[in-house]
Amino acid sequence: MLISEQILDQITQEAQSSQRLRKNCNFHESLKDPCQHMLNTMLVGNKFEVHCHTNTAETFVLLKGTLDLMYYNNKGEETERFHPNPLADQYGIRISTGHWLRLE
């Protein structure tokens, strides 16, 4: 699949219709696949709860827009904040296994 402006626009329209204000376009066959690849459109106002991936790492590469990514300690206190922005030559972030995090 060619990732084009048309695909990004389609996923964005679907996210706009979603109560969660986000939409995935999955490239993996199954949630059981050892590696999951997807486009994830997250619109302004979308918030993820604090969560931790104990068995997998994550990598976010921004094609458009920005996001805030916050790390938390075991007490639920924010310890670090990142604001990747492709217009500032900050294209994404890799999150190691075991980090508590939240996106908005």
PDB file of N, CA and C in Angstrom:
ATOM      1  N   MET A   1       0.847  -1.178   0.000  1.00  0.00           N
ATOM      2  CA  MET A   1       0.000   0.000   0.000  1.00  0.00           C
ATOM      3  C   MET A   1       0.891   1.239   0.000  1.00  0.00           C
ATOM      4  N   LEU A   2       0.642   2.114  -0.905  1.00  0.00           N
ATOM      5  CA  LEU A   2       1.326   3.398  -0.947  1.00  0.00           C
ATOM      6  C   LEU A   2       0.664   4.323   0.075  1.00  0.00           C
ATOM      7  N   ILE A   3       1.461   4.887   0.964  1.00  0.00           N
ATOM      8  CA  ILE A   3       0.924   5.817   1.966  1.00  0.00           C
ATOM      9  C   ILE A   3       0.935   7.199   1.334  1.00  0.00           C
ATOM     10  N   SER A   4      -0.228   7.639   0.924  1.00  0.00           N
ATOM     11  CA  SER A   4      -0.371   8.890   0.180  1.00  0.00           C
ATOM     12  C   SER A   4      -1.219   9.892   0.965  1.00  0.00           C
ATOM     13  N   GLU A   5      -1.274  11.099   0.466  1.00  0.00           N
ATOM     14  CA  GLU A   5      -2.131  12.118   1.057  1.00  0.00           C
ATOM     15  C   GLU A   5      -3.592  11.652   1.070  1.00  0.00           C
ATOM     16  N   GLN A   6      -3.993  10.936   0.037  1.00  0.00           N
ATOM     17  CA  GLN A   6      -5.370  10.413  -0.054  1.00  0.00           C
ATOM     18  C   GLN A   6      -5.659   9.453   1.108  1.00  0.00           C
ATOM     19  N   ILE A   7      -4.728   8.553   1.402  1.00  0.00           N
ATOM     20  CA  ILE A   7      -4.901   7.614   2.530  1.00  0.00           C
ATOM     21  C   ILE A   7      -4.953   8.387   3.843  1.00  0.00           C
ATOM     22  N   LEU A   8      -4.056   9.357   4.028  1.00  0.00           N
ATOM     23  CA  LEU A   8      -4.051  10.142   5.257  1.00  0.00           C
ATOM     24  C   LEU A   8      -5.354  10.914   5.420  1.00  0.00           C
ATOM     25  N   ASP A   9      -5.864  11.493   4.342  1.00  0.00           N
ATOM     26  CA  ASP A   9      -7.137  12.217   4.399  1.00  0.00           C
ATOM     27  C   ASP A   9      -8.290  11.294   4.768  1.00  0.00           C
ATOM     28  N   GLN A  10      -8.295  10.081   4.197  1.00  0.00           N
ATOM     29  CA  GLN A  10      -9.362   9.115   4.487  1.00  0.00           C
ATOM     30  C   GLN A  10      -9.357   8.723   5.966  1.00  0.00           C
ATOM     31  N   ILE A  11      -8.182   8.432   6.498  1.00  0.00           N
ATOM     32  CA  ILE A  11      -8.086   8.032   7.907  1.00  0.00           C
ATOM     33  C   ILE A  11      -8.466   9.204   8.814  1.00  0.00           C
ATOM     34  N   THR A  12      -8.079  10.410   8.430  1.00  0.00           N
ATOM     35  CA  THR A  12      -8.435  11.592   9.211  1.00  0.00           C
ATOM     36  C   THR A  12      -9.945  11.785   9.243  1.00  0.00           C
ATOM     37  N   GLN A  13     -10.617  11.597   8.123  1.00  0.00           N
ATOM     38  CA  GLN A  13     -12.079  11.710   8.086  1.00  0.00           C
ATOM     39  C   GLN A  13     -12.721  10.680   9.001  1.00  0.00           C
ATOM     40  N   GLU A  14     -12.192   9.470   9.014  1.00  0.00           N
ATOM     41  CA  GLU A  14     -12.730   8.427   9.888  1.00  0.00           C
ATOM     42  C   GLU A  14     -12.489   8.781  11.361  1.00  0.00           C
ATOM     43  N   ALA A  15     -11.347   9.365  11.662  1.00  0.00           N
ATOM     44  CA  ALA A  15     -11.060   9.783  13.043  1.00  0.00           C
ATOM     45  C   ALA A  15     -12.021  10.886  13.478  1.00  0.00           C
ATOM     46  N   GLN A  16     -12.356  11.786  12.568  1.00  0.00           N
ATOM     47  CA  GLN A  16     -13.279  12.874  12.888  1.00  0.00           C
ATOM     48  C   GLN A  16     -14.665  12.348  13.244  1.00  0.00           C
ATOM     49  N   SER A  17     -15.028  11.192  12.713  1.00  0.00           N
ATOM     50  CA  SER A  17     -16.325  10.584  12.989  1.00  0.00           C
ATOM     51  C   SER A  17     -16.305   9.702  14.231  1.00  0.00           C
ATOM     52  N   SER A  18     -15.132   9.496  14.791  1.00  0.00           N
ATOM     53  CA  SER A  18     -14.972   8.603  15.930  1.00  0.00           C
ATOM     54  C   SER A  18     -15.096   9.367  17.242  1.00  0.00           C
ATOM     55  N   GLN A  19     -15.792   8.789  18.195  1.00  0.00           N
ATOM     56  CA  GLN A  19     -15.917   9.386  19.526  1.00  0.00           C
ATOM     57  C   GLN A  19     -14.546   9.526  20.192  1.00  0.00           C
ATOM     58  N   ARG A  20     -13.631   8.604  19.904  1.00  0.00           N
ATOM     59  CA  ARG A  20     -12.281   8.626  20.492  1.00  0.00           C
ATOM     60  C   ARG A  20     -11.349   9.620  19.803  1.00  0.00           C
ATOM     61  N   LEU A  21     -11.774  10.182  18.675  1.00  0.00           N
ATOM     62  CA  LEU A  21     -10.976  11.136  17.900  1.00  0.00           C
ATOM     63  C   LEU A  21      -9.659  10.537  17.409  1.00  0.00           C
ATOM     64  N   ARG A  22      -9.690   9.242  17.094  1.00  0.00           N
ATOM     65  CA  ARG A  22      -8.525   8.597  16.506  1.00  0.00           C
ATOM     66  C   ARG A  22      -8.967   7.402  15.676  1.00  0.00           C
ATOM     67  N   LYS A  23      -8.096   6.999  14.767  1.00  0.00           N
ATOM     68  CA  LYS A  23      -8.404   5.876  13.888  1.00  0.00           C
ATOM     69  C   LYS A  23      -7.116   5.214  13.451  1.00  0.00           C
ATOM     70  N   ASN A  24      -7.088   3.882  13.482  1.00  0.00           N
ATOM     71  CA  ASN A  24      -5.955   3.098  12.992  1.00  0.00           C
ATOM     72  C   ASN A  24      -6.217   2.626  11.575  1.00  0.00           C
ATOM     73  N   CYS A  25      -5.160   2.532  10.809  1.00  0.00           N
ATOM     74  CA  CYS A  25      -5.159   1.808   9.535  1.00  0.00           C
ATOM     75  C   CYS A  25      -4.088   0.743   9.713  1.00  0.00           C
ATOM     76  N   ASN A  26      -4.496  -0.481  10.011  1.00  0.00           N
ATOM     77  CA  ASN A  26      -3.563  -1.553  10.352  1.00  0.00           C
ATOM     78  C   ASN A  26      -2.971  -2.201   9.108  1.00  0.00           C
ATOM     79  N   PHE A  27      -1.681  -2.467   9.165  1.00  0.00           N
ATOM     80  CA  PHE A  27      -0.997  -3.196   8.099  1.00  0.00           C
ATOM     81  C   PHE A  27      -0.713  -4.633   8.507  1.00  0.00           C
ATOM     82  N   HIS A  28      -0.809  -4.937   9.809  1.00  0.00           N
ATOM     83  CA  HIS A  28      -0.571  -6.295  10.287  1.00  0.00           C
ATOM     84  C   HIS A  28      -1.831  -7.133  10.076  1.00  0.00           C
ATOM     85  N   GLU A  29      -1.629  -8.441  10.002  1.00  0.00           N
ATOM     86  CA  GLU A  29      -2.727  -9.372   9.741  1.00  0.00           C
ATOM     87  C   GLU A  29      -3.603  -9.608  10.965  1.00  0.00           C
ATOM     88  N   SER A  30      -2.970  -9.647  12.150  1.00  0.00           N
ATOM     89  CA  SER A  30      -3.679 -10.035  13.364  1.00  0.00           C
ATOM     90  C   SER A  30      -3.058  -9.330  14.565  1.00  0.00           C
ATOM     91  N   LEU A  31      -3.846  -9.143  15.634  1.00  0.00           N
ATOM     92  CA  LEU A  31      -3.307  -8.578  16.866  1.00  0.00           C
ATOM     93  C   LEU A  31      -2.289  -9.516  17.519  1.00  0.00           C
ATOM     94  N   LYS A  32      -2.267 -10.778  17.082  1.00  0.00           N
ATOM     95  CA  LYS A  32      -1.302 -11.745  17.603  1.00  0.00           C
ATOM     96  C   LYS A  32       0.043 -11.661  16.885  1.00  0.00           C
ATOM     97  N   ASP A  33       0.124 -10.906  15.814  1.00  0.00           N
ATOM     98  CA  ASP A  33       1.390 -10.754  15.104  1.00  0.00           C
ATOM     99  C   ASP A  33       2.446 -10.179  16.040  1.00  0.00           C
ATOM    100  N   PRO A  34       3.685 -10.668  15.951  1.00  0.00           N
ATOM    101  CA  PRO A  34       4.731 -10.183  16.862  1.00  0.00           C
ATOM    102  C   PRO A  34       5.105  -8.714  16.627  1.00  0.00           C
ATOM    103  N   CYS A  35       4.823  -8.221  15.450  1.00  0.00           N
ATOM    104  CA  CYS A  35       5.130  -6.828  15.139  1.00  0.00           C
ATOM    105  C   CYS A  35       3.895  -6.205  14.494  1.00  0.00           C
ATOM    106  N   GLN A  36       3.439  -5.124  15.047  1.00  0.00           N
ATOM    107  CA  GLN A  36       2.248  -4.461  14.526  1.00  0.00           C
ATOM    108  C   GLN A  36       2.641  -3.137  13.881  1.00  0.00           C
ATOM    109  N   HIS A  37       2.238  -2.967  12.641  1.00  0.00           N
ATOM    110  CA  HIS A  37       2.513  -1.745  11.890  1.00  0.00           C
ATOM    111  C   HIS A  37       1.183  -1.101  11.542  1.00  0.00           C
ATOM    112  N   MET A  38       1.088   0.202  11.763  1.00  0.00           N
ATOM    113  CA  MET A  38      -0.172   0.877  11.489  1.00  0.00           C
ATOM    114  C   MET A  38       0.053   2.363  11.311  1.00  0.00           C
ATOM    115  N   LEU A  39      -0.894   2.989  10.653  1.00  0.00           N
ATOM    116  CA  LEU A  39      -1.016   4.435  10.692  1.00  0.00           C
ATOM    117  C   LEU A  39      -2.051   4.726  11.757  1.00  0.00           C
ATOM    118  N   ASN A  40      -1.788   5.693  12.593  1.00  0.00           N
ATOM    119  CA  ASN A  40      -2.722   6.042  13.652  1.00  0.00           C
ATOM    120  C   ASN A  40      -2.950   7.539  13.599  1.00  0.00           C
ATOM    121  N   THR A  41      -4.140   7.940  13.217  1.00  0.00           N
ATOM    122  CA  THR A  41      -4.498   9.351  13.211  1.00  0.00           C
ATOM    123  C   THR A  41      -5.095   9.701  14.558  1.00  0.00           C
ATOM    124  N   MET A  42      -4.496  10.701  15.206  1.00  0.00           N
ATOM    125  CA  MET A  42      -4.958  11.162  16.513  1.00  0.00           C
ATOM    126  C   MET A  42      -5.254  12.652  16.383  1.00  0.00           C
ATOM    127  N   LEU A  43      -6.498  13.026  16.587  1.00  0.00           N
ATOM    128  CA  LEU A  43      -6.904  14.419  16.426  1.00  0.00           C
ATOM    129  C   LEU A  43      -6.790  15.197  17.735  1.00  0.00           C
ATOM    130  N   VAL A  44      -6.745  16.505  17.625  1.00  0.00           N
ATOM    131  CA  VAL A  44      -6.698  17.376  18.801  1.00  0.00           C
ATOM    132  C   VAL A  44      -7.878  17.047  19.705  1.00  0.00           C
ATOM    133  N   GLY A  45      -7.617  16.918  20.989  1.00  0.00           N
ATOM    134  CA  GLY A  45      -8.652  16.545  21.964  1.00  0.00           C
ATOM    135  C   GLY A  45      -8.617  15.079  22.330  1.00  0.00           C
ATOM    136  N   ASN A  46      -7.914  14.276  21.535  1.00  0.00           N
ATOM    137  CA  ASN A  46      -7.752  12.858  21.808  1.00  0.00           C
ATOM    138  C   ASN A  46      -6.768  12.688  22.959  1.00  0.00           C
ATOM    139  N   LYS A  47      -7.082  11.811  23.903  1.00  0.00           N
ATOM    140  CA  LYS A  47      -6.166  11.555  25.009  1.00  0.00           C
ATOM    141  C   LYS A  47      -6.106  10.062  25.286  1.00  0.00           C
ATOM    142  N   PHE A  48      -4.907   9.572  25.435  1.00  0.00           N
ATOM    143  CA  PHE A  48      -4.695   8.197  25.864  1.00  0.00           C
ATOM    144  C   PHE A  48      -4.546   8.194  27.373  1.00  0.00           C
ATOM    145  N   GLU A  49      -5.016   7.166  28.013  1.00  0.00           N
ATOM    146  CA  GLU A  49      -4.794   6.995  29.445  1.00  0.00           C
ATOM    147  C   GLU A  49      -3.331   6.596  29.662  1.00  0.00           C
ATOM    148  N   VAL A  50      -2.832   6.824  30.873  1.00  0.00           N
ATOM    149  CA  VAL A  50      -1.487   6.366  31.221  1.00  0.00           C
ATOM    150  C   VAL A  50      -1.483   4.840  31.088  1.00  0.00           C
ATOM    151  N   HIS A  51      -0.489   4.329  30.382  1.00  0.00           N
ATOM    152  CA  HIS A  51      -0.405   2.886  30.177  1.00  0.00           C
ATOM    153  C   HIS A  51       1.056   2.470  30.030  1.00  0.00           C
ATOM    154  N   CYS A  52       1.278   1.177  30.102  1.00  0.00           N
ATOM    155  CA  CYS A  52       2.623   0.621  30.004  1.00  0.00           C
ATOM    156  C   CYS A  52       2.569  -0.634  29.140  1.00  0.00           C
ATOM    157  N   HIS A  53       3.462  -0.724  28.170  1.00  0.00           N
ATOM    158  CA  HIS A  53       3.600  -1.942  27.377  1.00  0.00           C
ATOM    159  C   HIS A  53       4.755  -2.745  27.987  1.00  0.00           C
ATOM    160  N   THR A  54       4.406  -3.833  28.639  1.00  0.00           N
ATOM    161  CA  THR A  54       5.410  -4.596  29.380  1.00  0.00           C
ATOM    162  C   THR A  54       6.196  -5.571  28.501  1.00  0.00           C
ATOM    163  N   ASN A  55       5.661  -5.886  27.316  1.00  0.00           N
ATOM    164  CA  ASN A  55       6.330  -6.886  26.471  1.00  0.00           C
ATOM    165  C   ASN A  55       6.796  -6.342  25.128  1.00  0.00           C
ATOM    166  N   THR A  56       6.482  -5.097  24.823  1.00  0.00           N
ATOM    167  CA  THR A  56       6.835  -4.560  23.510  1.00  0.00           C
ATOM    168  C   THR A  56       7.295  -3.112  23.635  1.00  0.00           C
ATOM    169  N   ALA A  57       8.111  -2.714  22.693  1.00  0.00           N
ATOM    170  CA  ALA A  57       8.487  -1.312  22.554  1.00  0.00           C
ATOM    171  C   ALA A  57       7.543  -0.679  21.530  1.00  0.00           C
ATOM    172  N   GLU A  58       7.534   0.639  21.482  1.00  0.00           N
ATOM    173  CA  GLU A  58       6.719   1.357  20.500  1.00  0.00           C
ATOM    174  C   GLU A  58       7.584   2.400  19.817  1.00  0.00           C
ATOM    175  N   THR A  59       7.269   2.682  18.579  1.00  0.00           N
ATOM    176  CA  THR A  59       7.922   3.764  17.858  1.00  0.00           C
ATOM    177  C   THR A  59       6.845   4.593  17.184  1.00  0.00           C
ATOM    178  N   PHE A  60       6.900   5.890  17.399  1.00  0.00           N
ATOM    179  CA  PHE A  60       5.995   6.820  16.745  1.00  0.00           C
ATOM    180  C   PHE A  60       6.796   7.653  15.762  1.00  0.00           C
ATOM    181  N   VAL A  61       6.350   7.681  14.511  1.00  0.00           N
ATOM    182  CA  VAL A  61       6.934   8.546  13.494  1.00  0.00           C
ATOM    183  C   VAL A  61       5.818   9.448  13.013  1.00  0.00           C
ATOM    184  N   LEU A  62       6.019  10.740  13.144  1.00  0.00           N
ATOM    185  CA  LEU A  62       4.985  11.708  12.777  1.00  0.00           C
ATOM    186  C   LEU A  62       5.112  12.087  11.306  1.00  0.00           C
ATOM    187  N   LEU A  63       4.015  11.931  10.581  1.00  0.00           N
ATOM    188  CA  LEU A  63       3.967  12.367   9.195  1.00  0.00           C
ATOM    189  C   LEU A  63       3.435  13.794   9.097  1.00  0.00           C
ATOM    190  N   LYS A  64       2.540  14.129  10.029  1.00  0.00           N
ATOM    191  CA  LYS A  64       1.925  15.454  10.085  1.00  0.00           C
ATOM    192  C   LYS A  64       1.658  15.789  11.540  1.00  0.00           C
ATOM    193  N   GLY A  65       1.623  17.067  11.846  1.00  0.00           N
ATOM    194  CA  GLY A  65       1.197  17.504  13.171  1.00  0.00           C
ATOM    195  C   GLY A  65       2.224  17.252  14.255  1.00  0.00           C
ATOM    196  N   THR A  66       1.754  17.352  15.488  1.00  0.00           N
ATOM    197  CA  THR A  66       2.603  17.168  16.656  1.00  0.00           C
ATOM    198  C   THR A  66       1.835  16.349  17.691  1.00  0.00           C
ATOM    199  N   LEU A  67       2.529  15.948  18.725  1.00  0.00           N
ATOM    200  CA  LEU A  67       1.872  15.304  19.858  1.00  0.00           C
ATOM    201  C   LEU A  67       2.701  15.570  21.094  1.00  0.00           C
ATOM    202  N   ASP A  68       2.091  15.387  22.240  1.00  0.00           N
ATOM    203  CA  ASP A  68       2.802  15.416  23.511  1.00  0.00           C
ATOM    204  C   ASP A  68       2.867  13.991  24.023  1.00  0.00           C
ATOM    205  N   LEU A  69       4.053  13.575  24.427  1.00  0.00           N
ATOM    206  CA  LEU A  69       4.248  12.260  25.010  1.00  0.00           C
ATOM    207  C   LEU A  69       4.867  12.472  26.379  1.00  0.00           C
ATOM    208  N   MET A  70       4.221  11.929  27.392  1.00  0.00           N
ATOM    209  CA  MET A  70       4.670  12.088  28.760  1.00  0.00           C
ATOM    210  C   MET A  70       5.039  10.736  29.350  1.00  0.00           C
ATOM    211  N   TYR A  71       6.184  10.678  30.036  1.00  0.00           N
ATOM    212  CA  TYR A  71       6.587   9.507  30.806  1.00  0.00           C
ATOM    213  C   TYR A  71       6.171   9.716  32.258  1.00  0.00           C
ATOM    214  N   TYR A  72       5.836   8.601  32.925  1.00  0.00           N
ATOM    215  CA  TYR A  72       5.410   8.626  34.324  1.00  0.00           C
ATOM    216  C   TYR A  72       6.210   7.614  35.120  1.00  0.00           C
ATOM    217  N   ASN A  73       6.363   7.883  36.420  1.00  0.00           N
ATOM    218  CA  ASN A  73       6.993   6.898  37.303  1.00  0.00           C
ATOM    219  C   ASN A  73       5.912   5.987  37.890  1.00  0.00           C
ATOM    220  N   ASN A  74       6.314   5.065  38.740  1.00  0.00           N
ATOM    221  CA  ASN A  74       5.372   4.097  39.325  1.00  0.00           C
ATOM    222  C   ASN A  74       4.369   4.738  40.279  1.00  0.00           C
ATOM    223  N   LYS A  75       4.602   5.986  40.678  1.00  0.00           N
ATOM    224  CA  LYS A  75       3.669   6.711  41.539  1.00  0.00           C
ATOM    225  C   LYS A  75       2.655   7.509  40.726  1.00  0.00           C
ATOM    226  N   GLY A  76       2.759   7.446  39.394  1.00  0.00           N
ATOM    227  CA  GLY A  76       1.838   8.196  38.546  1.00  0.00           C
ATOM    228  C   GLY A  76       2.227   9.646  38.343  1.00  0.00           C
ATOM    229  N   GLU A  77       3.469   9.993  38.677  1.00  0.00           N
ATOM    230  CA  GLU A  77       3.946  11.368  38.529  1.00  0.00           C
ATOM    231  C   GLU A  77       4.659  11.526  37.189  1.00  0.00           C
ATOM    232  N   GLU A  78       4.354  12.607  36.483  1.00  0.00           N
ATOM    233  CA  GLU A  78       5.021  12.870  35.216  1.00  0.00           C
ATOM    234  C   GLU A  78       6.500  13.137  35.471  1.00  0.00           C
ATOM    235  N   THR A  79       7.353  12.456  34.702  1.00  0.00           N
ATOM    236  CA  THR A  79       8.794  12.604  34.890  1.00  0.00           C
ATOM    237  C   THR A  79       9.491  13.248  33.699  1.00  0.00           C
ATOM    238  N   GLU A  80       8.879  13.149  32.525  1.00  0.00           N
ATOM    239  CA  GLU A  80       9.507  13.695  31.335  1.00  0.00           C
ATOM    240  C   GLU A  80       8.434  13.952  30.283  1.00  0.00           C
ATOM    241  N   ARG A  81       8.657  14.967  29.447  1.00  0.00           N
ATOM    242  CA  ARG A  81       7.687  15.311  28.406  1.00  0.00           C
ATOM    243  C   ARG A  81       8.437  15.585  27.111  1.00  0.00           C
ATOM    244  N   PHE A  82       7.892  15.044  26.017  1.00  0.00           N
ATOM    245  CA  PHE A  82       8.455  15.246  24.688  1.00  0.00           C
ATOM    246  C   PHE A  82       7.374  15.839  23.784  1.00  0.00           C
ATOM    247  N   HIS A  83       7.794  16.636  22.827  1.00  0.00           N
ATOM    248  CA  HIS A  83       6.859  17.258  21.890  1.00  0.00           C
ATOM    249  C   HIS A  83       7.435  17.155  20.471  1.00  0.00           C
ATOM    250  N   PRO A  84       7.456  15.920  19.904  1.00  0.00           N
ATOM    251  CA  PRO A  84       8.001  15.771  18.556  1.00  0.00           C
ATOM    252  C   PRO A  84       7.225  16.616  17.546  1.00  0.00           C
ATOM    253  N   ASN A  85       7.955  17.171  16.582  1.00  0.00           N
ATOM    254  CA  ASN A  85       7.361  18.051  15.576  1.00  0.00           C
ATOM    255  C   ASN A  85       8.201  17.950  14.307  1.00  0.00           C
ATOM    256  N   PRO A  86       7.642  17.390  13.237  1.00  0.00           N
ATOM    257  CA  PRO A  86       8.413  17.249  12.004  1.00  0.00           C
ATOM    258  C   PRO A  86       8.908  18.585  11.437  1.00  0.00           C
ATOM    259  N   LEU A  87       8.200  19.657  11.711  1.00  0.00           N
ATOM    260  CA  LEU A  87       8.634  20.967  11.206  1.00  0.00           C
ATOM    261  C   LEU A  87       9.865  21.485  11.947  1.00  0.00           C
ATOM    262  N   ALA A  88      10.184  20.867  13.091  1.00  0.00           N
ATOM    263  CA  ALA A  88      11.371  21.226  13.872  1.00  0.00           C
ATOM    264  C   ALA A  88      12.420  20.110  13.808  1.00  0.00           C
ATOM    265  N   ASP A  89      12.350  19.287  12.765  1.00  0.00           N
ATOM    266  CA  ASP A  89      13.285  18.174  12.569  1.00  0.00           C
ATOM    267  C   ASP A  89      13.253  17.166  13.714  1.00  0.00           C
ATOM    268  N   GLN A  90      12.100  16.989  14.338  1.00  0.00           N
ATOM    269  CA  GLN A  90      11.897  15.977  15.383  1.00  0.00           C
ATOM    270  C   GLN A  90      10.762  15.085  14.897  1.00  0.00           C
ATOM    271  N   TYR A  91      11.111  13.975  14.286  1.00  0.00           N
ATOM    272  CA  TYR A  91      10.159  13.179  13.521  1.00  0.00           C
ATOM    273  C   TYR A  91       9.450  12.086  14.299  1.00  0.00           C
ATOM    274  N   GLY A  92       9.873  11.836  15.512  1.00  0.00           N
ATOM    275  CA  GLY A  92       9.205  10.791  16.268  1.00  0.00           C
ATOM    276  C   GLY A  92       9.975  10.434  17.511  1.00  0.00           C
ATOM    277  N   ILE A  93       9.568   9.320  18.092  1.00  0.00           N
ATOM    278  CA  ILE A  93      10.183   8.885  19.339  1.00  0.00           C
ATOM    279  C   ILE A  93      10.043   7.371  19.467  1.00  0.00           C
ATOM    280  N   ARG A  94      11.063   6.733  19.998  1.00  0.00           N
ATOM    281  CA  ARG A  94      11.026   5.303  20.293  1.00  0.00           C
ATOM    282  C   ARG A  94      10.884   5.148  21.801  1.00  0.00           C
ATOM    283  N   ILE A  95       9.937   4.331  22.195  1.00  0.00           N
ATOM    284  CA  ILE A  95       9.624   4.113  23.603  1.00  0.00           C
ATOM    285  C   ILE A  95      10.021   2.688  23.959  1.00  0.00           C
ATOM    286  N   SER A  96      10.943   2.557  24.862  1.00  0.00           N
ATOM    287  CA  SER A  96      11.414   1.238  25.278  1.00  0.00           C
ATOM    288  C   SER A  96      10.337   0.507  26.083  1.00  0.00           C
ATOM    289  N   THR A  97      10.440  -0.793  26.104  1.00  0.00           N
ATOM    290  CA  THR A  97       9.547  -1.636  26.898  1.00  0.00           C
ATOM    291  C   THR A  97       9.578  -1.205  28.369  1.00  0.00           C
ATOM    292  N   GLY A  98       8.415  -1.187  28.989  1.00  0.00           N
ATOM    293  CA  GLY A  98       8.332  -0.958  30.421  1.00  0.00           C
ATOM    294  C   GLY A  98       8.142   0.482  30.858  1.00  0.00           C
ATOM    295  N   HIS A  99       8.031   1.414  29.925  1.00  0.00           N
ATOM    296  CA  HIS A  99       7.795   2.814  30.297  1.00  0.00           C
ATOM    297  C   HIS A  99       6.295   3.078  30.468  1.00  0.00           C
ATOM    298  N   TRP A 100       5.941   3.769  31.546  1.00  0.00           N
ATOM    299  CA  TRP A 100       4.579   4.272  31.715  1.00  0.00           C
ATOM    300  C   TRP A 100       4.490   5.556  30.909  1.00  0.00           C
ATOM    301  N   LEU A 101       3.455   5.689  30.089  1.00  0.00           N
ATOM    302  CA  LEU A 101       3.363   6.850  29.211  1.00  0.00           C
ATOM    303  C   LEU A 101       1.918   7.235  28.936  1.00  0.00           C
ATOM    304  N   ARG A 102       1.777   8.431  28.406  1.00  0.00           N
ATOM    305  CA  ARG A 102       0.482   8.942  27.951  1.00  0.00           C
ATOM    306  C   ARG A 102       0.743   9.844  26.763  1.00  0.00           C
ATOM    307  N   LEU A 103      -0.188   9.839  25.832  1.00  0.00           N
ATOM    308  CA  LEU A 103      -0.114  10.677  24.634  1.00  0.00           C
ATOM    309  C   LEU A 103      -1.295  11.626  24.604  1.00  0.00           C
ATOM    310  N   GLU A 104      -1.061  12.794  24.093  1.00  0.00           N
ATOM    311  CA  GLU A 104      -2.180  13.691  23.755  1.00  0.00           C
ATOM    312  C   GLU A 104      -1.755  14.606  22.637  1.00  0.00           C
TER     313      GLU A 104
END
